[in-house]
JSON list of C-alpha atoms in Angstrom, two decimals:
[
{"chain": "X", "resi": 1, "resn": "MET", "atom": "CA", "xyz": [59.03, 95.67, -159.32]},
{"chain": "X", "resi": 2, "resn": "PHE", "atom": "CA", "xyz": [57.55, 94.05, -162.43]},
{"chain": "X", "resi": 3, "resn": "PHE", "atom": "CA", "xyz": [56.11, 97.02, -164.37]},
{"chain": "X", "resi": 4, "resn": "LEU", "atom": "CA", "xyz": [57.49, 100.52, -165.41]},
{"chain": "X", "resi": 5, "resn": "ASN", "atom": "CA", "xyz": [54.10, 102.14, -165.67]},
{"chain": "X", "resi": 6, "resn": "ARG", "atom": "CA", "xyz": [50.54, 101.40, -166.57]},
{"chain": "X", "resi": 7, "resn": "TYR", "atom": "CA", "xyz": [51.22, 101.46, -170.07]},
{"chain": "X", "resi": 8, "resn": "ASP", "atom": "CA", "xyz": [53.89, 98.73, -169.59]},
{"chain": "X", "resi": 9, "resn": "ALA", "atom": "CA", "xyz": [51.59, 96.74, -167.52]},
{"chain": "X", "resi": 10, "resn": "ALA", "atom": "CA", "xyz": [48.93, 96.98, -170.37]},
{"chain": "X", "resi": 11, "resn": "MET", "atom": "CA", "xyz": [51.30, 95.93, -173.00]},
{"chain": "X", "resi": 12, "resn": "GLN", "atom": "CA", "xyz": [52.19, 92.89, -171.01]},
{"chain": "X", "resi": 13, "resn": "LEU", "atom": "CA", "xyz": [48.67, 91.79, -170.68]},
{"chain": "X", "resi": 14, "resn": "ALA", "atom": "CA", "xyz": [47.73, 92.38, -174.18]},
{"chain": "X", "resi": 15, "resn": "PRO", "atom": "CA", "xyz": [49.26, 89.23, -175.80]},
{"chain": "X", "resi": 16, "resn": "LEU", "atom": "CA", "xyz": [47.10, 87.15, -173.26]},
{"chain": "X", "resi": 17, "resn": "LEU", "atom": "CA", "xyz": [43.98, 88.85, -174.52]},
{"chain": "X", "resi": 18, "resn": "GLU", "atom": "CA", "xyz": [44.84, 88.65, -178.27]},
{"chain": "X", "resi": 19, "resn": "LYS", "atom": "CA", "xyz": [42.31, 85.89, -178.92]},
{"chain": "X", "resi": 20, "resn": "TYR", "atom": "CA", "xyz": [39.42, 88.33, -178.27]},
{"chain": "X", "resi": 21, "resn": "LYS", "atom": "CA", "xyz": [40.52, 90.72, -180.65]},
{"chain": "X", "resi": 22, "resn": "ASP", "atom": "CA", "xyz": [37.92, 90.08, -183.36]},
{"chain": "X", "resi": 23, "resn": "LYS", "atom": "CA", "xyz": [35.16, 89.17, -181.13]},
{"chain": "X", "resi": 24, "resn": "LYS", "atom": "CA", "xyz": [32.30, 91.43, -179.91]},
{"chain": "X", "resi": 25, "resn": "GLY", "atom": "CA", "xyz": [33.34, 92.90, -176.51]},
{"chain": "X", "resi": 26, "resn": "VAL", "atom": "CA", "xyz": [33.69, 95.70, -174.11]},
{"chain": "X", "resi": 27, "resn": "ILE", "atom": "CA", "xyz": [36.33, 96.83, -171.70]},
{"chain": "X", "resi": 28, "resn": "LEU", "atom": "CA", "xyz": [35.41, 98.08, -168.24]},
{"chain": "X", "resi": 29, "resn": "ALA", "atom": "CA", "xyz": [37.95, 99.90, -166.36]},
{"chain": "X", "resi": 30, "resn": "VAL", "atom": "CA", "xyz": [37.83, 100.56, -162.72]},
{"chain": "X", "resi": 31, "resn": "PRO", "atom": "CA", "xyz": [38.50, 104.25, -162.39]},
{"chain": "X", "resi": 32, "resn": "ARG", "atom": "CA", "xyz": [40.76, 105.90, -161.84]},
{"chain": "X", "resi": 33, "resn": "GLY", "atom": "CA", "xyz": [43.89, 103.58, -161.83]},
{"chain": "X", "resi": 34, "resn": "GLY", "atom": "CA", "xyz": [42.37, 100.95, -164.16]},
{"chain": "X", "resi": 35, "resn": "VAL", "atom": "CA", "xyz": [41.56, 103.65, -166.96]},
{"chain": "X", "resi": 36, "resn": "PRO", "atom": "CA", "xyz": [45.07, 104.12, -168.42]},
{"chain": "X", "resi": 37, "resn": "ILE", "atom": "CA", "xyz": [45.40, 100.13, -168.50]},
{"chain": "X", "resi": 38, "resn": "GLY", "atom": "CA", "xyz": [41.86, 100.02, -170.15]},
{"chain": "X", "resi": 39, "resn": "TYR", "atom": "CA", "xyz": [42.76, 102.73, -172.52]},
{"chain": "X", "resi": 40, "resn": "HIS", "atom": "CA", "xyz": [45.95, 101.03, -173.93]},
{"chain": "X", "resi": 41, "resn": "LEU", "atom": "CA", "xyz": [44.02, 97.44, -174.12]},
{"chain": "X", "resi": 42, "resn": "ALA", "atom": "CA", "xyz": [40.83, 99.15, -175.84]},
{"chain": "X", "resi": 43, "resn": "ARG", "atom": "CA", "xyz": [42.99, 100.55, -178.43]},
{"chain": "X", "resi": 44, "resn": "TYR", "atom": "CA", "xyz": [45.16, 97.23, -178.96]},
{"chain": "X", "resi": 45, "resn": "LEU", "atom": "CA", "xyz": [41.93, 94.91, -179.19]},
{"chain": "X", "resi": 46, "resn": "ASP", "atom": "CA", "xyz": [39.84, 97.49, -180.91]},
{"chain": "X", "resi": 47, "resn": "PHE", "atom": "CA", "xyz": [37.01, 97.46, -178.15]},
{"chain": "X", "resi": 48, "resn": "PRO", "atom": "CA", "xyz": [35.09, 100.03, -176.82]},
{"chain": "X", "resi": 49, "resn": "LEU", "atom": "CA", "xyz": [35.75, 101.26, -173.30]},
{"chain": "X", "resi": 50, "resn": "ASP", "atom": "CA", "xyz": [33.43, 102.10, -170.41]},
{"chain": "X", "resi": 51, "resn": "LEU", "atom": "CA", "xyz": [33.77, 102.67, -166.87]},
{"chain": "X", "resi": 52, "resn": "LEU", "atom": "CA", "xyz": [33.06, 100.10, -164.12]},
{"chain": "X", "resi": 53, "resn": "MET", "atom": "CA", "xyz": [31.13, 102.22, -161.72]},
{"chain": "X", "resi": 54, "resn": "SER", "atom": "CA", "xyz": [30.44, 100.16, -158.71]},
{"chain": "X", "resi": 55, "resn": "LYS", "atom": "CA", "xyz": [30.98, 100.06, -154.97]},
{"chain": "X", "resi": 56, "resn": "LYS", "atom": "CA", "xyz": [30.63, 97.80, -152.15]},
{"chain": "X", "resi": 57, "resn": "ILE", "atom": "CA", "xyz": [28.02, 98.18, -149.44]},
{"chain": "X", "resi": 58, "resn": "GLY", "atom": "CA", "xyz": [29.78, 97.88, -146.16]},
{"chain": "X", "resi": 59, "resn": "HIS", "atom": "CA", "xyz": [28.46, 95.91, -143.08]},
{"chain": "X", "resi": 60, "resn": "PRO", "atom": "CA", "xyz": [26.88, 98.52, -140.51]},
{"chain": "X", "resi": 61, "resn": "ALA", "atom": "CA", "xyz": [29.39, 97.02, -137.95]},
{"chain": "X", "resi": 62, "resn": "ASN", "atom": "CA", "xyz": [32.38, 97.21, -140.29]},
{"chain": "X", "resi": 63, "resn": "GLU", "atom": "CA", "xyz": [32.47, 99.23, -143.57]},
{"chain": "X", "resi": 64, "resn": "GLU", "atom": "CA", "xyz": [35.41, 97.19, -145.05]},
{"chain": "X", "resi": 65, "resn": "PHE", "atom": "CA", "xyz": [33.31, 93.93, -144.91]},
{"chain": "X", "resi": 66, "resn": "ALA", "atom": "CA", "xyz": [31.23, 93.89, -148.15]},
{"chain": "X", "resi": 67, "resn": "ILE", "atom": "CA", "xyz": [27.74, 92.62, -147.76]},
{"chain": "X", "resi": 68, "resn": "GLY", "atom": "CA", "xyz": [26.83, 93.67, -151.54]},
{"chain": "X", "resi": 69, "resn": "ALA", "atom": "CA", "xyz": [27.58, 96.04, -154.34]},
{"chain": "X", "resi": 70, "resn": "VAL", "atom": "CA", "xyz": [25.98, 98.97, -156.05]},
{"chain": "X", "resi": 71, "resn": "GLY", "atom": "CA", "xyz": [26.15, 99.72, -159.65]},
{"chain": "X", "resi": 72, "resn": "LEU", "atom": "CA", "xyz": [24.58, 102.41, -161.76]},
{"chain": "X", "resi": 73, "resn": "GLU", "atom": "CA", "xyz": [21.61, 100.17, -162.77]},
{"chain": "X", "resi": 74, "resn": "GLY", "atom": "CA", "xyz": [21.45, 97.64, -160.21]},
{"chain": "X", "resi": 75, "resn": "SER", "atom": "CA", "xyz": [22.44, 96.46, -156.68]},
{"chain": "X", "resi": 76, "resn": "ILE", "atom": "CA", "xyz": [23.19, 93.12, -155.12]},
{"chain": "X", "resi": 77, "resn": "VAL", "atom": "CA", "xyz": [23.14, 92.14, -151.29]},
{"chain": "X", "resi": 78, "resn": "GLU", "atom": "CA", "xyz": [24.08, 88.68, -149.77]},
{"chain": "X", "resi": 79, "resn": "SER", "atom": "CA", "xyz": [20.85, 87.52, -148.31]},
{"chain": "X", "resi": 80, "resn": "THR", "atom": "CA", "xyz": [22.65, 85.53, -145.83]},
{"chain": "X", "resi": 81, "resn": "TYR", "atom": "CA", "xyz": [23.49, 88.57, -143.74]},
{"chain": "X", "resi": 82, "resn": "ASP", "atom": "CA", "xyz": [20.72, 89.79, -141.37]},
{"chain": "X", "resi": 83, "resn": "ILE", "atom": "CA", "xyz": [20.76, 93.49, -142.31]},
{"chain": "X", "resi": 84, "resn": "PRO", "atom": "CA", "xyz": [17.88, 96.01, -141.69]},
{"chain": "X", "resi": 85, "resn": "LYS", "atom": "CA", "xyz": [16.29, 96.87, -144.85]},
{"chain": "X", "resi": 86, "resn": "ASP", "atom": "CA", "xyz": [16.30, 100.66, -144.16]},
{"chain": "X", "resi": 87, "resn": "TYR", "atom": "CA", "xyz": [20.11, 100.64, -143.88]},
{"chain": "X", "resi": 88, "resn": "ILE", "atom": "CA", "xyz": [20.34, 98.68, -147.22]},
{"chain": "X", "resi": 89, "resn": "GLU", "atom": "CA", "xyz": [18.11, 101.14, -148.94]},
{"chain": "X", "resi": 90, "resn": "ARG", "atom": "CA", "xyz": [19.85, 104.16, -147.52]},
{"chain": "X", "resi": 91, "resn": "GLU", "atom": "CA", "xyz": [23.34, 102.94, -148.37]},
{"chain": "X", "resi": 92, "resn": "THR", "atom": "CA", "xyz": [22.15, 102.05, -151.94]},
{"chain": "X", "resi": 93, "resn": "SER", "atom": "CA", "xyz": [20.71, 105.30, -152.64]},
{"chain": "X", "resi": 94, "resn": "ARG", "atom": "CA", "xyz": [23.67, 107.33, -151.41]},
{"chain": "X", "resi": 95, "resn": "ILE", "atom": "CA", "xyz": [26.27, 104.98, -153.20]},
{"chain": "X", "resi": 96, "resn": "ARG", "atom": "CA", "xyz": [24.30, 105.14, -156.42]},
{"chain": "X", "resi": 97, "resn": "LYS", "atom": "CA", "xyz": [23.96, 108.92, -156.28]},
{"chain": "X", "resi": 98, "resn": "SER", "atom": "CA", "xyz": [27.64, 109.28, -155.89]},
{"chain": "X", "resi": 99, "resn": "LEU", "atom": "CA", "xyz": [28.62, 106.67, -158.71]},
{"chain": "X", "resi": 100, "resn": "ALA", "atom": "CA", "xyz": [26.08, 108.64, -161.10]},
{"chain": "X", "resi": 101, "resn": "GLU", "atom": "CA", "xyz": [27.97, 111.96, -160.24]},
{"chain": "X", "resi": 102, "resn": "ARG", "atom": "CA", "xyz": [31.31, 110.46, -161.12]},
{"chain": "X", "resi": 103, "resn": "TYR", "atom": "CA", "xyz": [30.16, 108.90, -164.13]},
{"chain": "X", "resi": 104, "resn": "LYS", "atom": "CA", "xyz": [28.63, 111.93, -165.46]},
{"chain": "X", "resi": 105, "resn": "LYS", "atom": "CA", "xyz": [31.76, 113.92, -164.47]},
{"chain": "X", "resi": 106, "resn": "PHE", "atom": "CA", "xyz": [33.90, 111.40, -166.73]},
{"chain": "X", "resi": 107, "resn": "MET", "atom": "CA", "xyz": [31.42, 110.58, -169.45]},
{"chain": "X", "resi": 108, "resn": "GLY", "atom": "CA", "xyz": [29.20, 113.58, -169.59]},
{"chain": "X", "resi": 109, "resn": "ASN", "atom": "CA", "xyz": [25.40, 112.51, -170.48]},
{"chain": "X", "resi": 110, "resn": "LYS", "atom": "CA", "xyz": [26.38, 109.05, -172.32]},
{"chain": "X", "resi": 111, "resn": "GLU", "atom": "CA", "xyz": [24.67, 105.86, -171.21]},
{"chain": "X", "resi": 112, "resn": "PRO", "atom": "CA", "xyz": [26.64, 103.06, -169.98]},
{"chain": "X", "resi": 113, "resn": "LEU", "atom": "CA", "xyz": [27.52, 100.43, -172.62]},
{"chain": "X", "resi": 114, "resn": "ASP", "atom": "CA", "xyz": [24.90, 97.40, -172.91]},
{"chain": "X", "resi": 115, "resn": "ILE", "atom": "CA", "xyz": [26.89, 94.30, -172.01]},
{"chain": "X", "resi": 116, "resn": "LYS", "atom": "CA", "xyz": [24.26, 91.81, -172.91]},
{"chain": "X", "resi": 117, "resn": "ASN", "atom": "CA", "xyz": [25.73, 88.79, -174.97]},
{"chain": "X", "resi": 118, "resn": "LYS", "atom": "CA", "xyz": [29.04, 90.66, -175.20]},
{"chain": "X", "resi": 119, "resn": "ILE", "atom": "CA", "xyz": [32.60, 89.51, -174.02]},
{"chain": "X", "resi": 120, "resn": "VAL", "atom": "CA", "xyz": [33.37, 91.62, -170.84]},
{"chain": "X", "resi": 121, "resn": "ILE", "atom": "CA", "xyz": [36.95, 92.28, -169.91]},
{"chain": "X", "resi": 122, "resn": "VAL", "atom": "CA", "xyz": [37.04, 93.99, -166.48]},
{"chain": "X", "resi": 123, "resn": "VAL", "atom": "CA", "xyz": [40.58, 95.66, -165.85]},
{"chain": "X", "resi": 124, "resn": "ASP", "atom": "CA", "xyz": [42.24, 97.51, -163.08]},
{"chain": "X", "resi": 125, "resn": "ASP", "atom": "CA", "xyz": [46.12, 98.12, -162.22]},
{"chain": "X", "resi": 126, "resn": "GLY", "atom": "CA", "xyz": [46.08, 95.69, -159.48]},
{"chain": "X", "resi": 127, "resn": "ILE", "atom": "CA", "xyz": [43.91, 93.97, -156.76]},
{"chain": "X", "resi": 128, "resn": "ALA", "atom": "CA", "xyz": [44.74, 93.65, -153.11]},
{"chain": "X", "resi": 129, "resn": "THR", "atom": "CA", "xyz": [41.69, 92.14, -151.19]},
{"chain": "X", "resi": 130, "resn": "GLY", "atom": "CA", "xyz": [39.39, 91.76, -154.25]},
{"chain": "X", "resi": 131, "resn": "LYS", "atom": "CA", "xyz": [36.27, 92.12, -152.09]},
{"chain": "X", "resi": 132, "resn": "THR", "atom": "CA", "xyz": [34.66, 94.97, -154.02]},
{"chain": "X", "resi": 133, "resn": "ILE", "atom": "CA", "xyz": [35.29, 93.23, -157.23]},
{"chain": "X", "resi": 134, "resn": "LEU", "atom": "CA", "xyz": [33.82, 89.90, -156.18]},
{"chain": "X", "resi": 135, "resn": "VAL", "atom": "CA", "xyz": [30.53, 91.33, -155.58]},
{"chain": "X", "resi": 136, "resn": "THR", "atom": "CA", "xyz": [30.64, 93.53, -158.82]},
{"chain": "X", "resi": 137, "resn": "LEU", "atom": "CA", "xyz": [30.97, 90.49, -160.73]},
{"chain": "X", "resi": 138, "resn": "LYS", "atom": "CA", "xyz": [27.68, 89.15, -159.63]},
{"chain": "X", "resi": 139, "resn": "LEU", "atom": "CA", "xyz": [26.14, 92.61, -160.62]},
{"chain": "X", "resi": 140, "resn": "LEU", "atom": "CA", "xyz": [27.72, 92.25, -164.17]},
{"chain": "X", "resi": 141, "resn": "ARG", "atom": "CA", "xyz": [26.53, 88.52, -164.35]},
{"chain": "X", "resi": 142, "resn": "ALA", "atom": "CA", "xyz": [23.19, 89.58, -163.93]},
{"chain": "X", "resi": 143, "resn": "LYS", "atom": "CA", "xyz": [23.34, 91.76, -167.10]},
{"chain": "X", "resi": 144, "resn": "ASN", "atom": "CA", "xyz": [23.58, 88.55, -169.15]},
{"chain": "X", "resi": 145, "resn": "PRO", "atom": "CA", "xyz": [27.23, 89.11, -170.82]},
{"chain": "X", "resi": 146, "resn": "LYS", "atom": "CA", "xyz": [28.38, 86.28, -172.78]},
{"chain": "X", "resi": 147, "resn": "LYS", "atom": "CA", "xyz": [31.44, 86.02, -171.07]},
{"chain": "X", "resi": 148, "resn": "ILE", "atom": "CA", "xyz": [33.32, 87.89, -168.17]},
{"chain": "X", "resi": 149, "resn": "ILE", "atom": "CA", "xyz": [37.09, 88.10, -167.88]},
{"chain": "X", "resi": 150, "resn": "VAL", "atom": "CA", "xyz": [39.11, 89.77, -165.27]},
{"chain": "X", "resi": 151, "resn": "ALA", "atom": "CA", "xyz": [42.47, 90.99, -166.62]},
{"chain": "X", "resi": 152, "resn": "VAL", "atom": "CA", "xyz": [44.91, 92.57, -164.12]},
{"chain": "X", "resi": 153, "resn": "PRO", "atom": "CA", "xyz": [48.70, 92.82, -163.96]},
{"chain": "X", "resi": 154, "resn": "VAL", "atom": "CA", "xyz": [49.12, 92.07, -160.37]},
{"chain": "X", "resi": 155, "resn": "SER", "atom": "CA", "xyz": [46.82, 90.54, -157.56]},
{"chain": "X", "resi": 156, "resn": "SER", "atom": "CA", "xyz": [47.12, 88.91, -154.09]},
{"chain": "X", "resi": 157, "resn": "VAL", "atom": "CA", "xyz": [47.05, 85.21, -154.33]},
{"chain": "X", "resi": 158, "resn": "GLU", "atom": "CA", "xyz": [43.87, 85.27, -151.93]},
{"chain": "X", "resi": 159, "resn": "ALA", "atom": "CA", "xyz": [41.99, 87.53, -154.32]},
{"chain": "X", "resi": 160, "resn": "ALA", "atom": "CA", "xyz": [43.20, 85.49, -157.30]},
{"chain": "X", "resi": 161, "resn": "ILE", "atom": "CA", "xyz": [41.80, 82.35, -156.21]},
{"chain": "X", "resi": 162, "resn": "GLN", "atom": "CA", "xyz": [38.44, 83.83, -155.24]},
{"chain": "X", "resi": 163, "resn": "ILE", "atom": "CA", "xyz": [38.17, 85.93, -158.65]},
{"chain": "X", "resi": 164, "resn": "ALA", "atom": "CA", "xyz": [39.02, 83.00, -160.54]},
{"chain": "X", "resi": 165, "resn": "LYS", "atom": "CA", "xyz": [36.16, 81.21, -159.19]},
{"chain": "X", "resi": 166, "resn": "GLU", "atom": "CA", "xyz": [33.47, 83.90, -159.87]},
{"chain": "X", "resi": 167, "resn": "ALA", "atom": "CA", "xyz": [34.95, 84.99, -163.56]},
{"chain": "X", "resi": 168, "resn": "ASP", "atom": "CA", "xyz": [34.78, 82.84, -166.53]},
{"chain": "X", "resi": 169, "resn": "GLU", "atom": "CA", "xyz": [38.71, 83.70, -166.82]},
{"chain": "X", "resi": 170, "resn": "PHE", "atom": "CA", "xyz": [40.92, 85.18, -164.83]},
{"chain": "X", "resi": 171, "resn": "ILE", "atom": "CA", "xyz": [44.16, 86.80, -166.36]},
{"chain": "X", "resi": 172, "resn": "CYS", "atom": "CA", "xyz": [46.90, 87.95, -164.11]},
{"chain": "X", "resi": 173, "resn": "LEU", "atom": "CA", "xyz": [50.56, 88.43, -164.62]},
{"chain": "X", "resi": 174, "resn": "TYR", "atom": "CA", "xyz": [51.85, 88.31, -161.25]},
{"chain": "X", "resi": 175, "resn": "THR", "atom": "CA", "xyz": [50.53, 86.79, -157.93]},
{"chain": "X", "resi": 176, "resn": "PRO", "atom": "CA", "xyz": [53.16, 87.70, -155.24]},
{"chain": "X", "resi": 177, "resn": "GLU", "atom": "CA", "xyz": [53.11, 86.39, -151.77]},
{"chain": "X", "resi": 178, "resn": "PRO", "atom": "CA", "xyz": [52.59, 88.40, -149.80]},
{"chain": "X", "resi": 179, "resn": "LEU", "atom": "CA", "xyz": [51.48, 91.37, -152.03]},
{"chain": "X", "resi": 180, "resn": "TYR", "atom": "CA", "xyz": [52.30, 94.42, -149.33]},
{"chain": "X", "resi": 181, "resn": "GLY", "atom": "CA", "xyz": [50.41, 96.86, -151.89]},
{"chain": "X", "resi": 182, "resn": "VAL", "atom": "CA", "xyz": [49.96, 97.01, -155.35]},
{"chain": "X", "resi": 183, "resn": "GLY", "atom": "CA", "xyz": [52.15, 100.15, -156.11]},
{"chain": "X", "resi": 184, "resn": "ARG", "atom": "CA", "xyz": [55.21, 98.41, -154.96]},
{"chain": "X", "resi": 185, "resn": "PHE", "atom": "CA", "xyz": [55.21, 96.44, -158.22]},
{"chain": "X", "resi": 186, "resn": "TYR", "atom": "CA", "xyz": [55.32, 99.69, -160.41]},
{"chain": "X", "resi": 187, "resn": "LYS", "atom": "CA", "xyz": [58.25, 101.96, -160.84]},
{"chain": "X", "resi": 188, "resn": "ASP", "atom": "CA", "xyz": [55.79, 104.64, -161.65]},
{"chain": "X", "resi": 189, "resn": "PHE", "atom": "CA", "xyz": [52.52, 104.33, -159.62]},
{"chain": "X", "resi": 190, "resn": "SER", "atom": "CA", "xyz": [51.67, 107.97, -159.73]},
{"chain": "X", "resi": 191, "resn": "GLN", "atom": "CA", "xyz": [47.98, 108.63, -159.07]},
{"chain": "X", "resi": 192, "resn": "THR", "atom": "CA", "xyz": [45.74, 108.85, -162.05]},
{"chain": "X", "resi": 193, "resn": "SER", "atom": "CA", "xyz": [43.90, 112.26, -162.14]},
{"chain": "X", "resi": 194, "resn": "ASP", "atom": "CA", "xyz": [40.55, 113.02, -163.10]},
{"chain": "X", "resi": 195, "resn": "GLU", "atom": "CA", "xyz": [41.89, 115.21, -165.82]},
{"chain": "X", "resi": 196, "resn": "GLU", "atom": "CA", "xyz": [44.09, 112.19, -167.20]},
{"chain": "X", "resi": 197, "resn": "VAL", "atom": "CA", "xyz": [40.82, 110.07, -167.04]},
{"chain": "X", "resi": 198, "resn": "LYS", "atom": "CA", "xyz": [38.87, 112.64, -169.05]},
{"chain": "X", "resi": 199, "resn": "LEU", "atom": "CA", "xyz": [41.77, 113.17, -171.62]},
{"chain": "X", "resi": 200, "resn": "LEU", "atom": "CA", "xyz": [42.13, 109.31, -172.34]},
{"chain": "X", "resi": 201, "resn": "LEU", "atom": "CA", "xyz": [38.33, 108.86, -172.72]},
{"chain": "X", "resi": 202, "resn": "LYS", "atom": "CA", "xyz": [38.09, 111.74, -174.89]},
{"chain": "X", "resi": 203, "resn": "ASN", "atom": "CA", "xyz": [40.90, 110.48, -177.13]},
{"chain": "X", "resi": 204, "resn": "LEU", "atom": "CA", "xyz": [39.10, 107.20, -177.29]},
{"chain": "X", "resi": 205, "resn": "GLN", "atom": "CA", "xyz": [35.84, 108.75, -178.17]},
{"chain": "X", "resi": 206, "resn": "GLU", "atom": "CA", "xyz": [37.59, 110.56, -181.05]},
{"chain": "X", "resi": 207, "resn": "ARG", "atom": "CA", "xyz": [38.74, 107.32, -182.43]},
{"chain": "X", "resi": 208, "resn": "GLY", "atom": "CA", "xyz": [35.50, 105.78, -181.90]},
{"chain": "X", "resi": 209, "resn": "HIS", "atom": "CA", "xyz": [36.44, 103.28, -178.96]},
{"chain": "X", "resi": 210, "resn": "ALA", "atom": "CA", "xyz": [34.53, 104.97, -176.03]},
{"chain": "X", "resi": 211, "resn": "ALA", "atom": "CA", "xyz": [31.19, 104.43, -174.77]}
]
């Protein structure tokens, strides 16, 4: 066990992000578990917080195998896979609709933050396989941010190696081998509820830190 809870994890990450404190940036938190991490880092860095709404497109023969990703405003599919066009269009539409509904649930009618020419810090409470975030980084790159940083408390070694290649900077406190699940490294890894996400976002909005 390395962390008492997500607050403790965020505070251990914070000093490693100190150099970005006076920069023009945004934190993108992966809901739901990444939101408490993002909340505390947003307050520490004085950054706005938005939700990273994306989901992988699974291969028709294996849903766990990511062939691309869909976001609220874009999608990307690896061209090396010979996947029927109608399957991609159908999955993209279905996933985007689901993401839009979730985003509205948490953020109301607010528009996602523009990340062009900004430092983007992607946060989550941990990374196991990293497959979804890898394709999501390509989606973010297409929006022309100044820099993409992925900051997490714990990650598998395999995911860390791959993400470090795609991000401009990868910050991770621990890369245990084997991982055996992110929750094993927290004393309190209770599920983050929708209500908690809404409460944290509301608090940041009142402070002027949310999207």
